[in-house]
PDB file of C-alpha atoms and ligand atoms in Angstrom:
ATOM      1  CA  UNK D  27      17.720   5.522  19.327  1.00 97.00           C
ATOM      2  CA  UNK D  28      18.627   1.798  18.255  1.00 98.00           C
ATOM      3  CA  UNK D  29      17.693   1.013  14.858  1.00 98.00           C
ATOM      4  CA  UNK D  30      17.295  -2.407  13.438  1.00 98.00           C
ATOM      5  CA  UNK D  31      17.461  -3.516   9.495  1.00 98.00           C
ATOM      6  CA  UNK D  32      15.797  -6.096   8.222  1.00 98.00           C
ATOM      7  CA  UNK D  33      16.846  -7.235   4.716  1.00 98.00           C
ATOM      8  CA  UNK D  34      16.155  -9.955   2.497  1.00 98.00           C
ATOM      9  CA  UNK D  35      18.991  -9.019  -0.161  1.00 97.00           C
ATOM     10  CA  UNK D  36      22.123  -6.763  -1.694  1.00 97.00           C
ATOM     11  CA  UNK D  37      20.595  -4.757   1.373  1.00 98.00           C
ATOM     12  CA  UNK D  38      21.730  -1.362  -0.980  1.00 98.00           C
ATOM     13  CA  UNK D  39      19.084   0.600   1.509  1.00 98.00           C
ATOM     14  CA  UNK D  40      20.305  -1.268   4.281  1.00 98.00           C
ATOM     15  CA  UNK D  41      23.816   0.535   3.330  1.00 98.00           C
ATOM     16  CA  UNK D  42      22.842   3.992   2.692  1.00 98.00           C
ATOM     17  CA  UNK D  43      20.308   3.826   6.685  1.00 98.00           C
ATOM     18  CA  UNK D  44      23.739   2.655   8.075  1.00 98.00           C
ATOM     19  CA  UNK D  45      25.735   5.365   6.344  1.00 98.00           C
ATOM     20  CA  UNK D  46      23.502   8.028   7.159  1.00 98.00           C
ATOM     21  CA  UNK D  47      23.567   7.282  11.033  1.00 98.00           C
ATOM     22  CA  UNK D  48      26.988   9.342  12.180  1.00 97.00           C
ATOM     23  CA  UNK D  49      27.415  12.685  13.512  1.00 96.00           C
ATOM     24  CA  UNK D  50      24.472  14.175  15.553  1.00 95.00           C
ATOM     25  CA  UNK D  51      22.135  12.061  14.114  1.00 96.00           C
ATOM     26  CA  UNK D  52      19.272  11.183  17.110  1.00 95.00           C
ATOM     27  CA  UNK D  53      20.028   7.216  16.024  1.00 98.00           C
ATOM     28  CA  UNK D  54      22.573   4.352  15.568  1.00 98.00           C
ATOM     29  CA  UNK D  55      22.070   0.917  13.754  1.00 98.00           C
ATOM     30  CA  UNK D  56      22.046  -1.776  16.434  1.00 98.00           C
ATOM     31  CA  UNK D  57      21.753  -4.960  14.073  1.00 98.00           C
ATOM     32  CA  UNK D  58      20.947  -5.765  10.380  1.00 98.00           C
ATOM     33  CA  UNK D  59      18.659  -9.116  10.389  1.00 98.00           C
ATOM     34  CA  UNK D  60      17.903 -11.324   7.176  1.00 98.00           C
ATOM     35  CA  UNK D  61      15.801 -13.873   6.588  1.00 98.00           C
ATOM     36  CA  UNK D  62      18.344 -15.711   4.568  1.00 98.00           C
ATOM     37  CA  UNK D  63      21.816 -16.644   5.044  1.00 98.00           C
ATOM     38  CA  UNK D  64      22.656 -15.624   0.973  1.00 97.00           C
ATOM     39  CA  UNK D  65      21.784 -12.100   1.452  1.00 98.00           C
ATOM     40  CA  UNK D  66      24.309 -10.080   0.050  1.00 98.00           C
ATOM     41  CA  UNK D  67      23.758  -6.970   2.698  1.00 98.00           C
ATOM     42  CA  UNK D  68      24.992  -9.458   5.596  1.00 98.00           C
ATOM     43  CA  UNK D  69      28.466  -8.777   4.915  1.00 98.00           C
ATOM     44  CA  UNK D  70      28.302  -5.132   4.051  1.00 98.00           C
ATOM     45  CA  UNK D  71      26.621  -5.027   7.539  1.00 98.00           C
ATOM     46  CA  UNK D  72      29.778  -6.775   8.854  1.00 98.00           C
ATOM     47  CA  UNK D  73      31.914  -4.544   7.239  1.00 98.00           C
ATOM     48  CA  UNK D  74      30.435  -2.016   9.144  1.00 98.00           C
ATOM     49  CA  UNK D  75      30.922  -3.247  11.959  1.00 98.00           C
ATOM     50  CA  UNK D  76      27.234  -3.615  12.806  1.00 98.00           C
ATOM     51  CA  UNK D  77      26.031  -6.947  14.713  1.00 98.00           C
ATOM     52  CA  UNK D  78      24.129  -9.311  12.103  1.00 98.00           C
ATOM     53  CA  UNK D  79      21.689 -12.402  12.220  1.00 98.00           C
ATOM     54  CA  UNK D  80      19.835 -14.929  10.076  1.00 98.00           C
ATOM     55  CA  UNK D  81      16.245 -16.112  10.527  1.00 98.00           C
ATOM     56  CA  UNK D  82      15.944 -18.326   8.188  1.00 98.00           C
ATOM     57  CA  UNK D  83      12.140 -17.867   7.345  1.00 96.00           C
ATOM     58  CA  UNK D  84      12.022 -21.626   5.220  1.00 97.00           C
ATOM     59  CA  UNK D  85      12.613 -24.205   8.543  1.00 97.00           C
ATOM     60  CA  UNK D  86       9.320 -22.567   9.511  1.00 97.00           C
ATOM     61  CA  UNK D  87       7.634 -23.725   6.655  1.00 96.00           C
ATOM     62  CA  UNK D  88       4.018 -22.189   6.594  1.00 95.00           C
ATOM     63  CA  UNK D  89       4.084 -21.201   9.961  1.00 96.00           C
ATOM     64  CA  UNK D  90       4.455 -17.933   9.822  1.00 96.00           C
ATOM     65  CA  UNK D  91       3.869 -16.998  13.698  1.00 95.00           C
ATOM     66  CA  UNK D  92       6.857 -19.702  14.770  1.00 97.00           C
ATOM     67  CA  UNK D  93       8.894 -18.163  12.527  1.00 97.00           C
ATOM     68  CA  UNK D  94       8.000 -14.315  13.793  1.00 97.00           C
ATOM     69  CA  UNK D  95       8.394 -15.864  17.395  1.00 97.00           C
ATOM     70  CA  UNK D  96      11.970 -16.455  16.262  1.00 97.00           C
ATOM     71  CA  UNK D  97      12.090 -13.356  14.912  1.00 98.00           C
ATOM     72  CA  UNK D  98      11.095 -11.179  17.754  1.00 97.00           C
ATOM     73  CA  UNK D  99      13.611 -13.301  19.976  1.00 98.00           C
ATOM     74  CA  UNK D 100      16.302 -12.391  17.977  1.00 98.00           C
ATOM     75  CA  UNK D 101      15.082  -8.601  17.504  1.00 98.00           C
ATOM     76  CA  UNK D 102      14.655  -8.509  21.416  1.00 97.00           C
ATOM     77  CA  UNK D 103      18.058  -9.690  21.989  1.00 98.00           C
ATOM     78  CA  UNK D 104      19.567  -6.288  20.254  1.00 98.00           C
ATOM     79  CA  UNK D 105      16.566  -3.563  21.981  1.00 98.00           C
ATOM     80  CA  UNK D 106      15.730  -2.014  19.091  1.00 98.00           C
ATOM     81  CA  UNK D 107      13.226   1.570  19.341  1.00 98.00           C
ATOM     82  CA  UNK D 108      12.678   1.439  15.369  1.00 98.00           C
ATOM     83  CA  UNK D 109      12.733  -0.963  12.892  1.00 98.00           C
ATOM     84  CA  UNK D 110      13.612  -0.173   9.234  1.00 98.00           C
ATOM     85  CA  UNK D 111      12.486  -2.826   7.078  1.00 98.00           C
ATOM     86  CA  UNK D 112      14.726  -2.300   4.001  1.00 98.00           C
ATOM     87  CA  UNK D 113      13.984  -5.097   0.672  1.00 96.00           C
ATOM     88  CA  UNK D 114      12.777  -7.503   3.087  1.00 96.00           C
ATOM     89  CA  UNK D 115      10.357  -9.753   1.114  1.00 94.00           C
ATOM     90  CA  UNK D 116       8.609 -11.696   3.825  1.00 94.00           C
ATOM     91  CA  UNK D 117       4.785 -10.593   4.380  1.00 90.00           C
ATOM     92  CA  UNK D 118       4.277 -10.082   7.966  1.00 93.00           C
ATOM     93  CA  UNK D 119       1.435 -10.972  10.438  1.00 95.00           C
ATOM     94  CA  UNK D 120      -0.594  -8.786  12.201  1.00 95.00           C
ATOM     95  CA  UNK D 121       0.723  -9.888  15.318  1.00 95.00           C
ATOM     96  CA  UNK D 122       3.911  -8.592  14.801  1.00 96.00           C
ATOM     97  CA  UNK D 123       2.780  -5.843  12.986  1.00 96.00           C
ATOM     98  CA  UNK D 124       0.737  -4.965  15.791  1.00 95.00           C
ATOM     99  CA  UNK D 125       3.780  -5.351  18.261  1.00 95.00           C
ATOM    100  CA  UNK D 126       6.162  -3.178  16.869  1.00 95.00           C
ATOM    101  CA  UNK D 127       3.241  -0.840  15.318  1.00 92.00           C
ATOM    102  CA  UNK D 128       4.096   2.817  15.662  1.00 96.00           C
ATOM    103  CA  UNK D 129       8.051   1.911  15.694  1.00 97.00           C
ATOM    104  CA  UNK D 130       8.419  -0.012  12.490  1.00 98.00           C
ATOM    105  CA  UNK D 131       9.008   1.950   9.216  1.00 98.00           C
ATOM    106  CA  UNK D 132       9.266  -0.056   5.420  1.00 98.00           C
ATOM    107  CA  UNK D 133      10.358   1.693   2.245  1.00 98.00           C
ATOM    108  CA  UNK D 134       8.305   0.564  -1.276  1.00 97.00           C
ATOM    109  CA  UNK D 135       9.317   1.296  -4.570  1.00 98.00           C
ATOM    110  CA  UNK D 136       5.853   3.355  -5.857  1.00 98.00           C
ATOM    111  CA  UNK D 137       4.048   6.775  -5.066  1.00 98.00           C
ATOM    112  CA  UNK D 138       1.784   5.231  -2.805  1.00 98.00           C
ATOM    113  CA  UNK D 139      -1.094   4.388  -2.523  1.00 98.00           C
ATOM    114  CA  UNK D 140      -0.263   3.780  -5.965  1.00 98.00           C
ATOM    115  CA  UNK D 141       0.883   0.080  -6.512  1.00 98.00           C
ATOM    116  CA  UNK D 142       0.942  -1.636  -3.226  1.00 96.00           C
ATOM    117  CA  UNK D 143       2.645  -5.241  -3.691  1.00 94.00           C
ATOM    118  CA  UNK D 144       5.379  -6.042  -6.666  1.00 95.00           C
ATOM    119  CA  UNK D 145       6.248  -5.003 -10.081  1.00 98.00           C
ATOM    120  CA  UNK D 146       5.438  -1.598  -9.492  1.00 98.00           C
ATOM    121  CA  UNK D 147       8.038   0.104 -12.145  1.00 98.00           C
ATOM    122  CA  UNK D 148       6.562  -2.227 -14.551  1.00 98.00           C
ATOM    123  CA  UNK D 149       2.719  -1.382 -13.700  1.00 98.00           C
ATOM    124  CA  UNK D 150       3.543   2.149 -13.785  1.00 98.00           C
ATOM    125  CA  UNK D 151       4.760   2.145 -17.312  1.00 98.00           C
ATOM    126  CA  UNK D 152       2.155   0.118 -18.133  1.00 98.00           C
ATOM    127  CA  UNK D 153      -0.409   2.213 -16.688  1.00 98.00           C
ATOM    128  CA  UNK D 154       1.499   5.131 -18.850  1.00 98.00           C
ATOM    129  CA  UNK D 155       1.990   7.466 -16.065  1.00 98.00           C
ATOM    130  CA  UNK D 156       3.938  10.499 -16.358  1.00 98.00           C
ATOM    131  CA  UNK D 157       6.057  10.141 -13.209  1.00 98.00           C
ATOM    132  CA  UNK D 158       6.633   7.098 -10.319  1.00 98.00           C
ATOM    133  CA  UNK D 159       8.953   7.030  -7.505  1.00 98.00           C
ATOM    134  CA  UNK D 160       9.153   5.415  -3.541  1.00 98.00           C
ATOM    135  CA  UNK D 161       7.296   5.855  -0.588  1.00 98.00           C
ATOM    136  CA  UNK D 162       8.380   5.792   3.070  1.00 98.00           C
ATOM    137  CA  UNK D 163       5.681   5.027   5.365  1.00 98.00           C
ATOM    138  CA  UNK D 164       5.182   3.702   9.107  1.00 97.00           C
ATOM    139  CA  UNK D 165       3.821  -0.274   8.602  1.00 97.00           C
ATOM    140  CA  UNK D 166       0.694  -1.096   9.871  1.00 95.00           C
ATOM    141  CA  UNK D 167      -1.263  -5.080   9.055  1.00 92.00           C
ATOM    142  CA  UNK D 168      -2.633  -3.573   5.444  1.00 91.00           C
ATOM    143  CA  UNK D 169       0.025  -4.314   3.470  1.00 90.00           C
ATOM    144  CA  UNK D 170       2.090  -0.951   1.749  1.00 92.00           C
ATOM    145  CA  UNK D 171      -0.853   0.556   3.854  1.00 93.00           C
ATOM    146  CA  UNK D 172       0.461   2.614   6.363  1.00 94.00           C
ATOM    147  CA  UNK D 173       0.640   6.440   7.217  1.00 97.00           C
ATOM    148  CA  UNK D 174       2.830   7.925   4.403  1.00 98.00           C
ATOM    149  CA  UNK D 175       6.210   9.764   6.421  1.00 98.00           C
ATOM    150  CA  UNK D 176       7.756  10.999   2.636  1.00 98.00           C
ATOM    151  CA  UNK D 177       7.766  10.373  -1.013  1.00 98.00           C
ATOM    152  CA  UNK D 178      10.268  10.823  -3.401  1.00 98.00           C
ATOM    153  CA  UNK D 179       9.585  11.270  -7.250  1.00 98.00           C
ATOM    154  CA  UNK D 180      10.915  11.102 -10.912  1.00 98.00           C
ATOM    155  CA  UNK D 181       9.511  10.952 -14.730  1.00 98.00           C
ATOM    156  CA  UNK D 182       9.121   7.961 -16.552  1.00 98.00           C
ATOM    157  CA  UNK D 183      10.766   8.292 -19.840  1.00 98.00           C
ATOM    158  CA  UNK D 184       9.415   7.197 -22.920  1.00 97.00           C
ATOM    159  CA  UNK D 185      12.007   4.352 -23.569  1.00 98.00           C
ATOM    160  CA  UNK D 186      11.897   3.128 -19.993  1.00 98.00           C
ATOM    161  CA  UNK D 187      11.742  -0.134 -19.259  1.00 98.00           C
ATOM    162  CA  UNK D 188      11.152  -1.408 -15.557  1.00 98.00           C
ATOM    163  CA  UNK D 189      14.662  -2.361 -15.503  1.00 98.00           C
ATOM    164  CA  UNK D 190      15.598   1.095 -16.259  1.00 98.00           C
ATOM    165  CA  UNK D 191      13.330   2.629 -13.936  1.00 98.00           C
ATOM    166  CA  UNK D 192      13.887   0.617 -11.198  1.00 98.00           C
ATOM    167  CA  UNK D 193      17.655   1.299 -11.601  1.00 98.00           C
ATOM    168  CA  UNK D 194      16.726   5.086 -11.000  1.00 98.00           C
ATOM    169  CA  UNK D 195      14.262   4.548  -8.138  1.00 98.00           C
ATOM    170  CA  UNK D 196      17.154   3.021  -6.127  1.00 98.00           C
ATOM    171  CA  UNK D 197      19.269   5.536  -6.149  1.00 98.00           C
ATOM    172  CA  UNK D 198      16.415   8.274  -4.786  1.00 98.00           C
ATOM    173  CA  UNK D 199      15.169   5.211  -2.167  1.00 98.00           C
ATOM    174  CA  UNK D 200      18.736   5.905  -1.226  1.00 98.00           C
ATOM    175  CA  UNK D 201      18.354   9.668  -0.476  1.00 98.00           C
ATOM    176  CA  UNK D 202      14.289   9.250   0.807  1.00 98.00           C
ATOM    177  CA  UNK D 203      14.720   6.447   3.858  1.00 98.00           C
ATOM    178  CA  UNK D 204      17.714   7.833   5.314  1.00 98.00           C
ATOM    179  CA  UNK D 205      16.210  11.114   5.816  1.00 98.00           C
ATOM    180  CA  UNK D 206      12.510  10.215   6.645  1.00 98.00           C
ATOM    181  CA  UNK D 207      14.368   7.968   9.346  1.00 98.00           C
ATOM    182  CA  UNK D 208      16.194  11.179  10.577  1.00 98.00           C
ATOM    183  CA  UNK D 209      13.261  13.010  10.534  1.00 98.00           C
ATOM    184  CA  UNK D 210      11.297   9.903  12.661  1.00 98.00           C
ATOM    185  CA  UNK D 211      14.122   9.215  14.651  1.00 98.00           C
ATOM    186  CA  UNK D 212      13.701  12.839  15.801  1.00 97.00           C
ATOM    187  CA  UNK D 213       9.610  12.456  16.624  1.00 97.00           C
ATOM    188  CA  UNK D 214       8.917  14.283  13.338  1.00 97.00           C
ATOM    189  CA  UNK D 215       5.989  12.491  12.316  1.00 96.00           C
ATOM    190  CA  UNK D 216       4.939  15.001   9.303  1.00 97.00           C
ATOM    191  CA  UNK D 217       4.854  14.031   5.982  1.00 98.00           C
ATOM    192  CA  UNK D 218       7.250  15.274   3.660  1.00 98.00           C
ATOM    193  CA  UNK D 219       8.146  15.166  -0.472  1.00 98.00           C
ATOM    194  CA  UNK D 220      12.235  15.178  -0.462  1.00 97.00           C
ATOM    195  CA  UNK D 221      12.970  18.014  -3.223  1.00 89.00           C
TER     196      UNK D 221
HETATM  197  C1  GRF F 328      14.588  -3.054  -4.287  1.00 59.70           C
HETATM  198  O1  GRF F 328      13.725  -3.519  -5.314  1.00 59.70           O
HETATM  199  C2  GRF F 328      13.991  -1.826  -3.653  1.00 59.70           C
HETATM  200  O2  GRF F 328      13.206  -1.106  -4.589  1.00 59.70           O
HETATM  201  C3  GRF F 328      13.109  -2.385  -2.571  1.00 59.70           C
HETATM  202  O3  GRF F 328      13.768  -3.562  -2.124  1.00 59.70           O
HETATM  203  C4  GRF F 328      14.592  -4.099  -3.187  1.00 59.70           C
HETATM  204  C5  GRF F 328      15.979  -4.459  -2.722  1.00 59.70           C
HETATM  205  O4  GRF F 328      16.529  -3.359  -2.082  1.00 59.70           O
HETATM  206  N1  GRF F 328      12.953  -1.436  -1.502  1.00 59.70           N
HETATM  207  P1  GRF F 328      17.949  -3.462  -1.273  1.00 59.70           P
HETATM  208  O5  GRF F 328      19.031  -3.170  -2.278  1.00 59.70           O
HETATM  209  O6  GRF F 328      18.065  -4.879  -0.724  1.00 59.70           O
HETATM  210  O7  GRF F 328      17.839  -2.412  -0.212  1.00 59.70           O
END
């Protein structure tokens, strides 16, 4: 299976999906795509020797379907069977939701369908909650709205800030995408919580 990335940033989950695609896993990264020539996780993908590109979402302005058309140009170029979007921050149409629909996974830093959209660490320690975490789940048009594949979850500790929290999300998105990719990669559909 060919996997594509799609980043917006340090591309940190971007790093640990590459990482985790050696051995007999059923899939191999085929290109890491950003929407912006500053993100960080460009050259890390380069490092890894793993084909890159920029679609730079702003020459587009407000049209959001020329800039998808470039998009899915690009994407079609490398033949990707999944895509992984991975702190990509551009909203997507239905359109190409609805293209790449059953093939296109995104990660998002809450227990879902707990805080869909941003500042989740910080809404979950406002909301006092006793524990938050990240969600894997395929993408579908709702935004953060699509079939949960796994969850991953910690406490909130009383001194927490979202800073603080965030900075231990990351670490478990790191350990949640790469195996509910394995697991997808493989046909295994069924939810899971990773222990
Ligand atoms: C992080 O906030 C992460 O929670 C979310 O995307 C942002 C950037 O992640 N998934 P990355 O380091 O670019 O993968």
């Amino acid at each position: 299976k060919r996997v594509a990335i799609l980043i917006s940033g340090g591309g940190s989950n971007m790093v640990a999906l590459a990482d985790s695609m050696t051995g007999d896993h059923p899939a191999r990264p085929c290109l890491v795509l950003a929407n912006t020539a500053g993100a960080g996780g460009l050259a890390r993908a380069a490092e890894r020797g793993i084909p890159t590109a920029v679609v730079d979402h702003r020459p587009f302005g407000k049209d959001r379907p020329a800039f998808e058309a470039e998009l899915t140009r690009v994407l079609e170029e490398a033949r990707p069977d999944i895509l992984c979007l991975a702190g990509f921050m551009r909203v997507l149409t239905e359109g190409f939701v609805t293209r790449w629909q059953g093939r296109m996974l995104n990660i998002h830093p809450s227990l879902l369908p707990k805080y869909r959209g941003l500042h989740t660490h910080a809404r979950a320690i406002e909301a006092g909650d006793a524990e938050h975490g990240c969600t894997v789940h395929e993408v579908t048009p709702e935004l953060d709205g699509g079939p949960i594949l796994g969850q991953a979850s910690l406490p909130i500790l009383a001194e927490d800030t979202p800073e603080s929290l965030a900075a231990r999300v990351l670490p478990l998105e790191h350990r949640l995408y790469p195996e509910a990719l394995r697991r997808f990669a493989g046909g295994d559909r069924r939810r899971f919580t990773l222990a």
